[in-house]
XYZ file of C-alpha atoms in Angstrom:
579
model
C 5.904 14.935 35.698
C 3.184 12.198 36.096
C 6.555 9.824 38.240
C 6.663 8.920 41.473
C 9.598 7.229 43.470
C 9.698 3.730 42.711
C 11.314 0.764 44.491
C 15.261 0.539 43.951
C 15.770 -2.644 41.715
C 19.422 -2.233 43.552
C 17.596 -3.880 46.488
C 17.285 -7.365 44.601
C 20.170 -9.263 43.027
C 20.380 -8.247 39.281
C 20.819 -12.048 38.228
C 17.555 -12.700 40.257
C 16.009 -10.009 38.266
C 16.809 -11.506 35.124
C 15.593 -14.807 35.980
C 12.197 -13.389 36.951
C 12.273 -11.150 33.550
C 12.869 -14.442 31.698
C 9.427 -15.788 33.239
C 7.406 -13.003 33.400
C 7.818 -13.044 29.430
C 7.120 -16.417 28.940
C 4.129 -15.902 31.163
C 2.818 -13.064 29.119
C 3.264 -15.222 25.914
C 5.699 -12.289 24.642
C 8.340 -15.694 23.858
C 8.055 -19.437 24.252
C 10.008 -21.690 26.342
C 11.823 -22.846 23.145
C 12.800 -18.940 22.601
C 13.450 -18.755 26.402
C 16.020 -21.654 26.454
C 17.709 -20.608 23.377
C 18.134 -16.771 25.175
C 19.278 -18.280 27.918
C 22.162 -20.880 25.799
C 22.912 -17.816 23.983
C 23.800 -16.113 27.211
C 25.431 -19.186 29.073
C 28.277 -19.225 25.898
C 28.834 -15.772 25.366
C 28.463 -14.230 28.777
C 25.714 -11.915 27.959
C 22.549 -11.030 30.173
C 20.167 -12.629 28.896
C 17.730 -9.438 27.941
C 20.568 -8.323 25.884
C 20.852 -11.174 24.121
C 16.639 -11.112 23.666
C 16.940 -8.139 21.987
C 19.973 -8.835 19.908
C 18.722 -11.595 18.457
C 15.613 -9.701 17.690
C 13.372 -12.369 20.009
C 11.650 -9.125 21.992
C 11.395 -5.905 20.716
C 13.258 -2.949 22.882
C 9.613 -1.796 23.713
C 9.128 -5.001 24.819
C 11.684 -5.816 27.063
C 11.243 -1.745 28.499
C 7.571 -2.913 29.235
C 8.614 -6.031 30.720
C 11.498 -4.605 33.208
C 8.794 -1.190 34.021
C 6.242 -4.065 35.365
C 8.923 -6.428 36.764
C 10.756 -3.320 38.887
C 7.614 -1.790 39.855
C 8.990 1.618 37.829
C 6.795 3.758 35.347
C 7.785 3.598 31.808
C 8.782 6.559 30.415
C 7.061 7.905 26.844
C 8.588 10.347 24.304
C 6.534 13.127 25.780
C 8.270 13.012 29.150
C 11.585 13.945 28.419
C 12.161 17.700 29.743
C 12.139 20.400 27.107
C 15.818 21.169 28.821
C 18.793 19.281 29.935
C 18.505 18.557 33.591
C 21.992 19.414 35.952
C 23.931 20.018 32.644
C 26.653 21.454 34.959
C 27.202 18.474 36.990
C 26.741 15.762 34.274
C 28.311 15.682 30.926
C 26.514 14.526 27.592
C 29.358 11.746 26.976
C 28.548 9.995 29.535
C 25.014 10.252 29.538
C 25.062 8.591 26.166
C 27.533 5.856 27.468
C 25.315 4.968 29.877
C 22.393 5.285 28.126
C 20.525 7.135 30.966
C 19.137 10.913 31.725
C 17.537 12.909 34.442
C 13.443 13.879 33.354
C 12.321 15.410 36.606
C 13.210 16.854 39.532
C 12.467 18.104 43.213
C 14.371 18.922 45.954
C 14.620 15.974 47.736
C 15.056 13.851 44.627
C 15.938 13.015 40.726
C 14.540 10.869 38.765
C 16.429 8.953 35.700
C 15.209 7.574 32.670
C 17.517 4.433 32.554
C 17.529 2.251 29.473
C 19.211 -0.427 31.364
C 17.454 -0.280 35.012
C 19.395 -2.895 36.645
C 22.242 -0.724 35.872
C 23.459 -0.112 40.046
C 26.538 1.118 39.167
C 25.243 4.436 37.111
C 22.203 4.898 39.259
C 25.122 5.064 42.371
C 27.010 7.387 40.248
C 24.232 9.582 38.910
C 23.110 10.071 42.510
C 26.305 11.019 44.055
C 27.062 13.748 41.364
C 23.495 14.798 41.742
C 23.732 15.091 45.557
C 20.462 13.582 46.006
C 18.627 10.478 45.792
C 17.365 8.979 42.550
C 14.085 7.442 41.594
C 14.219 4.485 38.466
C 11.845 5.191 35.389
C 12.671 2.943 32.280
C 13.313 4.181 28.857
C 12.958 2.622 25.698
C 16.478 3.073 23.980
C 15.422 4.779 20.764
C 13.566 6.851 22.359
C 15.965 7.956 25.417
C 18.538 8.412 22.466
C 16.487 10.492 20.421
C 16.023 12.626 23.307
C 19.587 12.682 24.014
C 20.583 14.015 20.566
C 17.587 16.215 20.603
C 19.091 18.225 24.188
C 22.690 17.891 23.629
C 23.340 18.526 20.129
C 23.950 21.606 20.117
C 27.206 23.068 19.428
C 29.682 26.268 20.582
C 28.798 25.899 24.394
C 32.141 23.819 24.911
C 30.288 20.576 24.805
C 31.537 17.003 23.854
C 29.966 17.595 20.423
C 32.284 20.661 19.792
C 35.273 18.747 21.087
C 34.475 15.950 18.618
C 34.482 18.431 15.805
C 37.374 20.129 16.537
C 39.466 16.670 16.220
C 37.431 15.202 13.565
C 37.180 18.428 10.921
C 39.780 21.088 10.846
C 38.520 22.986 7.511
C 35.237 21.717 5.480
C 36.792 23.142 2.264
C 39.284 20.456 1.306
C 37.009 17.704 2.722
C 34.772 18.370 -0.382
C 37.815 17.759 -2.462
C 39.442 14.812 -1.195
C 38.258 11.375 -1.396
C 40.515 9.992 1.345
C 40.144 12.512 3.629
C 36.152 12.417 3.408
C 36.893 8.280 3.673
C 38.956 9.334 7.113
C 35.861 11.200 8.674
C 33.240 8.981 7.504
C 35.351 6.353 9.421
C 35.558 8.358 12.741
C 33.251 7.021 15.745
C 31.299 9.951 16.416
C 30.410 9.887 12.744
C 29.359 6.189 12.631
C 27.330 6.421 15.611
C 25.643 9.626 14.618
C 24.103 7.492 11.278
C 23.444 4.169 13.037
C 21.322 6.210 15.149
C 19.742 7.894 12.008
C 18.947 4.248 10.658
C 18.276 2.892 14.270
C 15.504 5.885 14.936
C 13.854 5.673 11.252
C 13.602 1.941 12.049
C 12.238 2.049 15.197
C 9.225 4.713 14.350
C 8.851 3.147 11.336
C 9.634 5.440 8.933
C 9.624 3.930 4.759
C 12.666 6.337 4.252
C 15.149 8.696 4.652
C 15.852 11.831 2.773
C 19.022 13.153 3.429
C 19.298 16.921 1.940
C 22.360 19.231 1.631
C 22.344 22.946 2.206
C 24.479 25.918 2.186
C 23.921 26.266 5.918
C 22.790 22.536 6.521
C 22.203 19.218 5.953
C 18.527 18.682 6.245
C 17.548 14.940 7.122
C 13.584 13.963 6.757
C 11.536 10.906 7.656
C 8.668 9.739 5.884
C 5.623 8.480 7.859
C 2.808 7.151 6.645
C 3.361 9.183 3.189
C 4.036 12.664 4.628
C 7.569 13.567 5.293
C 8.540 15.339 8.740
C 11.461 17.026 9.542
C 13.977 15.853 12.125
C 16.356 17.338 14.078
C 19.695 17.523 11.249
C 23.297 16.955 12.666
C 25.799 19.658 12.722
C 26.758 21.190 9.572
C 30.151 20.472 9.661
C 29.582 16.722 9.389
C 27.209 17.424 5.914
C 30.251 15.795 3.697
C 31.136 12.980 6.563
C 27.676 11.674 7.103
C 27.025 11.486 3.175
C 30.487 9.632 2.722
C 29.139 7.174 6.287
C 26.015 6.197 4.195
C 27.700 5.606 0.614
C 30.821 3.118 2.436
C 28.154 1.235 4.016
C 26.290 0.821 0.277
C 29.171 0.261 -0.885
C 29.225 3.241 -3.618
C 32.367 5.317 -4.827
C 32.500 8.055 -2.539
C 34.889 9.921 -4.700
C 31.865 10.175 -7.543
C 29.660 13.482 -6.737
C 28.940 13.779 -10.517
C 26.877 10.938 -10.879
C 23.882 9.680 -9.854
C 24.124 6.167 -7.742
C 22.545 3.379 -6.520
C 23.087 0.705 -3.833
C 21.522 -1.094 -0.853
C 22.783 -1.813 3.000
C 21.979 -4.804 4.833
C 21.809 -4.034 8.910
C 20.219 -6.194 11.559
C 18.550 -2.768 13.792
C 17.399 -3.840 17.064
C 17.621 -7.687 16.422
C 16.068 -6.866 12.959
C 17.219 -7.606 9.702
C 16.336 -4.629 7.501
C 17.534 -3.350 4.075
C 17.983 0.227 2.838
C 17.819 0.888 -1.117
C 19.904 3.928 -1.408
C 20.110 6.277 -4.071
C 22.161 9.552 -4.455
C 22.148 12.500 -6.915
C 23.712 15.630 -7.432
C 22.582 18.553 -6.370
C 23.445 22.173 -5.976
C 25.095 22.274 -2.504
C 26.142 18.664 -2.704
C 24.245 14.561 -2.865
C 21.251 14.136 -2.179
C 20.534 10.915 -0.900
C 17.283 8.786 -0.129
C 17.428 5.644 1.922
C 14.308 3.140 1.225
C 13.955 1.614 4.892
C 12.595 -2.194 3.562
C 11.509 -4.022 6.610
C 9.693 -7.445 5.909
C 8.765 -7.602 9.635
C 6.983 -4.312 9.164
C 4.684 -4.933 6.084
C 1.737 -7.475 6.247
C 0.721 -9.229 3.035
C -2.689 -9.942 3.687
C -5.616 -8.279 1.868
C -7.871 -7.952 4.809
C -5.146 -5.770 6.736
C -4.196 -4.013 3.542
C -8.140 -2.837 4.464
C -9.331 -4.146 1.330
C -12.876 -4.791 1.722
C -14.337 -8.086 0.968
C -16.157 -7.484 -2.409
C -12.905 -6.493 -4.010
C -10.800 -8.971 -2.264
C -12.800 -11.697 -3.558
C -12.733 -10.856 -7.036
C -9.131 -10.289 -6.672
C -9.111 -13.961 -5.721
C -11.048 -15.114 -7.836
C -9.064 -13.479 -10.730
C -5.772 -15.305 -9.590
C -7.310 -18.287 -8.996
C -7.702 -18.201 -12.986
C -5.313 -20.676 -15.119
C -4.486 -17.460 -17.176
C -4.655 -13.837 -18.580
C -3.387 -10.968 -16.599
C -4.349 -8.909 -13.712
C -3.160 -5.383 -13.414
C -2.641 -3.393 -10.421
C -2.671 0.692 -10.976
C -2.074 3.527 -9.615
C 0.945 6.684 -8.982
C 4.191 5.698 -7.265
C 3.985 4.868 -3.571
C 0.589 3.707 -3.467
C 1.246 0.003 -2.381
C 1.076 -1.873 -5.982
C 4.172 -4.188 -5.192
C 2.592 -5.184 -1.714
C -0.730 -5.820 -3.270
C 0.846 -8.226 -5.788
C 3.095 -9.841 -3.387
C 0.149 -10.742 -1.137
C -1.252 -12.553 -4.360
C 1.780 -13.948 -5.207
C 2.262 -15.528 -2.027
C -1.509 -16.779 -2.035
C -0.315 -18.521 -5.572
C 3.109 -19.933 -3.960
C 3.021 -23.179 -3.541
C 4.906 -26.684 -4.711
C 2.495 -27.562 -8.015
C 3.331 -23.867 -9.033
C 6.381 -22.150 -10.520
C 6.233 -18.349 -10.070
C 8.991 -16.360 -11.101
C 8.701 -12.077 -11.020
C 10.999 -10.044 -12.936
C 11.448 -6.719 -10.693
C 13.045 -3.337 -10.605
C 14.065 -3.324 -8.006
C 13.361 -6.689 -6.033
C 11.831 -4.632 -3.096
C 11.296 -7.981 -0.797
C 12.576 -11.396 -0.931
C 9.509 -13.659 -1.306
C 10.855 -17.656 -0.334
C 10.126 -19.909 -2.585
C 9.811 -17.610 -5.695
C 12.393 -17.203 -8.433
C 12.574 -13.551 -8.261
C 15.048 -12.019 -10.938
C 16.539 -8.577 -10.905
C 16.447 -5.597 -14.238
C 19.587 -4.593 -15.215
C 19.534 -2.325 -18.368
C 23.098 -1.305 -18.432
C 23.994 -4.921 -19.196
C 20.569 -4.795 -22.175
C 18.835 -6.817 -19.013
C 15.202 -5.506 -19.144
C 11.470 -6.623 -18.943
C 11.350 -7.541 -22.612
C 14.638 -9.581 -22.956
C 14.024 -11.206 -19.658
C 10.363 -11.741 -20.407
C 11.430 -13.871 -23.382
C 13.922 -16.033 -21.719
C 11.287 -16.678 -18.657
C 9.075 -18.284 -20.948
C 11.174 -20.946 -21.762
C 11.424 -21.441 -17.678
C 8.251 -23.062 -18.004
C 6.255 -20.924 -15.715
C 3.066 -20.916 -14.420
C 2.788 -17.060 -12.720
C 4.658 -14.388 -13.876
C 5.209 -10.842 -12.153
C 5.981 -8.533 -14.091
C 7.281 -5.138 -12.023
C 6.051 -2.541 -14.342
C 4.520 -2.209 -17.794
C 6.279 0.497 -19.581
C 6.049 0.089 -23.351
C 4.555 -1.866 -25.594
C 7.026 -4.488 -26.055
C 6.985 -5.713 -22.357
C 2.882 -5.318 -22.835
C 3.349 -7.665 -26.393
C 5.457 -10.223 -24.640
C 3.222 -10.072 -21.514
C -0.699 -10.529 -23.623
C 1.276 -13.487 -25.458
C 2.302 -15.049 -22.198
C -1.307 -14.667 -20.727
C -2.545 -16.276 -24.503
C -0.017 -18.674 -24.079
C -1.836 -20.342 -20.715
C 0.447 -18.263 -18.185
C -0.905 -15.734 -16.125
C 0.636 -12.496 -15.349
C 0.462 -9.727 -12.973
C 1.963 -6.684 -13.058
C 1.679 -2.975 -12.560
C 0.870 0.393 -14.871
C 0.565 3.658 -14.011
C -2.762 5.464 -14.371
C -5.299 7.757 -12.459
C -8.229 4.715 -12.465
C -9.034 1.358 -13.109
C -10.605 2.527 -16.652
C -8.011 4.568 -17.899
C -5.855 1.279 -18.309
C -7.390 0.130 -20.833
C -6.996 3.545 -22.925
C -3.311 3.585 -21.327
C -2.649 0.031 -23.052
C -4.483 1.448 -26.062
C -2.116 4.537 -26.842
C 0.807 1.916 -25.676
C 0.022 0.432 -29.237
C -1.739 -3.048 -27.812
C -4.568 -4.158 -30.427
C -8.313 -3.951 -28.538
C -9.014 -8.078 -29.430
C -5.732 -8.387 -27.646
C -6.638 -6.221 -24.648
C -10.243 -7.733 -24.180
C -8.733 -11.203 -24.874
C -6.451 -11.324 -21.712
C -7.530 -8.604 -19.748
C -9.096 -10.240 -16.452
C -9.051 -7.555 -13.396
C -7.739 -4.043 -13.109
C -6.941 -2.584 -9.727
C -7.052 0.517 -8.933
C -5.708 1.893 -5.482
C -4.701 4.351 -3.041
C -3.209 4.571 0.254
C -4.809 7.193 3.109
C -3.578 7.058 6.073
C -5.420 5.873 9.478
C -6.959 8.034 12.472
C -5.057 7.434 15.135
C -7.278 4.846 17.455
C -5.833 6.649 20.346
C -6.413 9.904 20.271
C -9.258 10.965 16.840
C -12.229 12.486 18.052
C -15.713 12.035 16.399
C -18.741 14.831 15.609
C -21.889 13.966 13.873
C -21.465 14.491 10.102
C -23.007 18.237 9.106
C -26.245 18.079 6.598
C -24.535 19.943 4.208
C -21.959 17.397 3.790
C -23.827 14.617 4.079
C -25.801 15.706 1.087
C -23.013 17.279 -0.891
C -20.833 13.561 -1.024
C -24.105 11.911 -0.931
C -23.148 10.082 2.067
C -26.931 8.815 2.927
C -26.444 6.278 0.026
C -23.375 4.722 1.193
C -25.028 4.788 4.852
C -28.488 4.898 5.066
C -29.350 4.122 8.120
C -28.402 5.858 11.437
C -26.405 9.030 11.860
C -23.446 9.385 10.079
C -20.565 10.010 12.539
C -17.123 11.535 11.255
C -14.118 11.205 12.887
C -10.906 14.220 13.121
C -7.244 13.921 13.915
C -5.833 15.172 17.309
C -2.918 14.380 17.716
C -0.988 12.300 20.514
C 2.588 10.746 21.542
C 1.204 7.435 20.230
C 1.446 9.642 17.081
C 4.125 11.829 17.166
C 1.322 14.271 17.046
C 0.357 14.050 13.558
C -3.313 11.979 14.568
C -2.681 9.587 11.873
C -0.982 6.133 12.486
C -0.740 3.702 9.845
C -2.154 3.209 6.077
C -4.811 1.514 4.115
C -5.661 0.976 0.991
C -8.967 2.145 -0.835
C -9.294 0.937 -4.158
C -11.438 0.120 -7.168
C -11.846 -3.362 -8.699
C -13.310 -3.114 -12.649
C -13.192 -6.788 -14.437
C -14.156 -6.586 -18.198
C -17.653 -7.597 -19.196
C -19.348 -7.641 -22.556
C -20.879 -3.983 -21.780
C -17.142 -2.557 -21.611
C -15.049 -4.891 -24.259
C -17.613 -3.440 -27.062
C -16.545 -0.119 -25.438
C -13.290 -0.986 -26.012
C -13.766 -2.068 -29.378
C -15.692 1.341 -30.352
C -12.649 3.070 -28.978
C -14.831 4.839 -25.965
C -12.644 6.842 -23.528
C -11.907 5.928 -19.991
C -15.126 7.754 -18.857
C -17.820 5.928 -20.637
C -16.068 2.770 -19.352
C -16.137 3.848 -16.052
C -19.573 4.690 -16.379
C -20.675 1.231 -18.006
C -18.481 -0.144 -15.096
C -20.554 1.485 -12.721
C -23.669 0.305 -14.049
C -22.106 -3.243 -13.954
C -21.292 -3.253 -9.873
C -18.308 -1.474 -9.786
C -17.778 1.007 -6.796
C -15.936 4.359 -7.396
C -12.894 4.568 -5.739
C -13.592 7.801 -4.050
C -17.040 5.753 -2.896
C -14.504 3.086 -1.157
C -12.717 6.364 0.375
C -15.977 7.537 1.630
C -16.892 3.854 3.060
C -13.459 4.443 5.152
C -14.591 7.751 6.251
C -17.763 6.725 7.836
C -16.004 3.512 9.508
C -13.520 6.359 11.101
C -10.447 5.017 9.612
C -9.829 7.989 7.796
C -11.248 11.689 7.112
C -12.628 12.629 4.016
C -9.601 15.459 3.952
C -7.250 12.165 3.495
C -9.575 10.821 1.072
C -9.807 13.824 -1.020
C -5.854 14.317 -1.126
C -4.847 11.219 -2.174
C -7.416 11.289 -5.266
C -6.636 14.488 -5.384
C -9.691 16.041 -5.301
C -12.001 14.185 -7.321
C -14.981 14.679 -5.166
């Protein structure tokens, strides 16, 4: 272990401490003074340290403030990979109150310990821990998600005579009857251990950033997964016995029938997660061994909309910007689910928000709440859809109009007669390119004059995900490659370096951290309208496209490649292999 004994903070008056953690993040420009001084109100009325209440109110991030206290202490700061394989002196210190203290022993020697503390200033447990231990302890600071992740990670397992089993044994005496009775599932969903066993599902997804939560029922399980960056990854599932009572947790708090298993369901939870306010769109669905259920995690705080960090490069972000500068027509973004449509039209959206404009969106679902715009929510079951509410928007008086997705063509009617009409509108379609819109409208049943009329910009993107900047490693690009993806066009000067994932903590290993987008921007010219009006496929238009300026998608994938944002591997899976 990489620690070494650090000064006790126990020397220095905790309220001291504070004061000088107050400064030292005002010095570092992590807050303001205005931020400072309401922290420190805050704490004056409701008797709270003040880097609880930081955190709380979601003025510092927990990383933060661990950062912060590490420097201000003179103690390392403990990361994910340092946590022992093993629980440390499990016979002389119990799991419950590990967890109520929110501390744990990483490393130790004979003539010391040393303890990941979330709260370092924390005398009386670092007293404690060190008498039970028999031996002095050293101070490292954890960052809470992290230290509890670690904590459920080493003592979750069960028939050892361990807290956890004592917890079952009140909470479930026979899993049968709990599949069978609403009330008694509403009982265990209600119990502590259950309730703190999800919040620290939610708080964890949260913290690493996960976009959701697939919760998965099986005979001999219940398997939970985390999606990162567009890959899910398997985490570490709660006891079996809880499948029922953790499903039953998550539909209370959405506030869905919990005695419905037949039926599919939908709802969303509003938490504020470490200071935070975050949604979760949840859906359930039956399935063999019980509901299936998939939290959305939608954190506004977590998603930029700006086209630059998007990694949109500037040729296509300007004649994005130029198309919504236009008085009307419509621009359509395209490609499959989960490829960051609704953040690339939000971005423009809020680019278009402003006093001299009303912009309403009609949305299914209303993923983020955009101030300022009158966003309005589908609701088929009450005959609530694009169509019907397309019609009644245009007697809003509008000036932009979102549409969430084109699905038919009376939506696609409504929406060329609004862009005719002087409006414009943006919305979303699902196809494989930028081209095959135009023969996706076509078999829709939209006329071509109608098309080429109001047709301004097609998008068409992607999302790859991003080397991490921490740990990818480059090599010099192989001939063979170089000539098989034709790389010396896109780069002809200088060697062409590619770059690999490795895989690191800053990671979780996988070597990727983050997303981009790589995209394709066609806007109609004469060459492809007459294409459209001969009734040409989606290749020739790409083609005349092409010939017109337009870069290839896979091209823009290529360009991220050689820049070492991405590997061509990434590239080529989310075209799906179109090289």
């Amino acid at each position: 272990m990489p620690f070494e004994s650090a000064e006790s903070p126990g020397t220095h008056d905790p309220s001291d401490l504070i004061g000088k953690l107050g400064m030292s993040l005002l010095d570092s420009g992590a807050i303001d003074r205005r931020t400072l001084e309401r922290a420190r109100r805050v704490a004056a009325e409701t008797g709270a340290r003040l880097d609880q209440v930081l955190t709380q109110l979601g003025l510092v991030s927990d990383r933060g403030l661990a950062e912060a206290l590490a420097q201000l202490i003179a103690a390392p700061l403990v990361g994910a990979a340092d946590y022992p394989d093993a629980p440390l002196f499990r016979d002389r210190l119990k799991p419950k109150f590990l967890r109520r203290v929110r501390a744990m022993p990483i490393a130790a020697s004979d003539e010391r310990a040393t303890l990941a503390m979330a709260d370092p200033l924390d005398a009386f447990t670092r007293n404690a821990i060190s008498a039970a231990l028999g031996r002095p302890v050293a101070v490292a600071v954890a960052v809470p998600i992290e230290l509890e992740a670690a904590l459920e990670r080493l003592y979750a397992e069960l028939g050892e005579g361990g807290d956890a089993a004592e917890m079952l044994d009140e909470m479930v005496t026979d899993a049968e009857p709990a599949e069978e009775d609403a009330e008694r599932l509403k009982d265990l969903a209600s119990e502590a251990p259950v309730i703190r066993l999800v919040n620290q599902l939610i708080a964890r997804a949260v913290e690493t950033h996960a976009s959701d939560v697939h919760l998965e029922p099986f005979p001999d399980r219940l398997r939970i997964r985390y999606r990162y960056d567009g890959v899910l990854h398997e985490v570490e599932p709660p006891p079996a016995r809880l499948q029922a009572a953790v499903i039953s947790r998550i539909k209370i708090m959405a506030r869905l029938d919990i005695a419905e298993r037949r039926l599919p369901q939908d709802g969303r939870i509003k938490l504020t997660v470490r200071g935070h306010e975050i949604d979760f769109r949840v859906s359930t669905v039956p399935s063999l061994h019980g509901e299936k259920v998939v939290l959305r995690i939608l954190d506004r705080t977590a998603v930029e909309f700006d086209y630059a960090k998007l990694g949109l490069p500037d040729d296509i972000r300007q004649g994005i910007e130029r198309a919504l500068d236009l008085p009307n027509g419509m621009v359509l973004v395209t490609g499959p689910t989960g490829s960051g449509k609704t953040t690339t039209l939000y971005t423009g959206l809020l680019k278009l928000n402003t006093v001299a404009r009303n912009v309403v969106t009609v949305e299914d679902p209303i993923e983020y709440q955009l101030t300022g715009i009158n966003q309005i929510q589908v609701k088929p079951q009450i005959g609530l859809n694009f169509a019907s509410l397309l019609r009644s928007i245009l007697r809003q008086d509008p000036d932009v109009i979102m549409i969430g997705e084109i699905r038919d063509l009376e939506t696609v009617q409504i929406a060329v007669q609004a862009a005719l009409t002087g409006h414009l509108v943006l919305s979303t379609i699902h196809t494989n390119s930028a081209a095959a819109t135009m023969t996706r409208l076509r078999d829709m049943g939209l006329e071509d004059y109608l098309m080429t009329a109001t047709l301004k910009a097609v998008l068409a993107q992607r999302l790859v995900r991003r080397l991490c900047p921490v740990c990818k490693t480059a090599d010099p690009a192989p001939a063979a490659l170089i000539e098989r993806l034709g790389l010396e066009r896109l780069a002809p000067s200088g060697q062409i370096t590619l770059f690999h994932p490795k895989g690191c903590p800053a990671c979780r290993g996988t070597g990727y951290r983050g997303r981009r987008a790589i995209a394709e921007l066609l806007v109609p010219s004469r060459a492809t309208d007459r294409l459209i009006f001969e009734g040409a496929d989606d290749a020739a238009i790409e083609r005349a496209a092409v010939e017109q300026g337009m870069r290839p998608i896979f091209d823009n994938g290529l360009l991220a490649v050689i820049e070492g944002d991405t590997t061509i591997e990434e590239v080529v899976r989310c075209i799906r292999g179109e090289a």
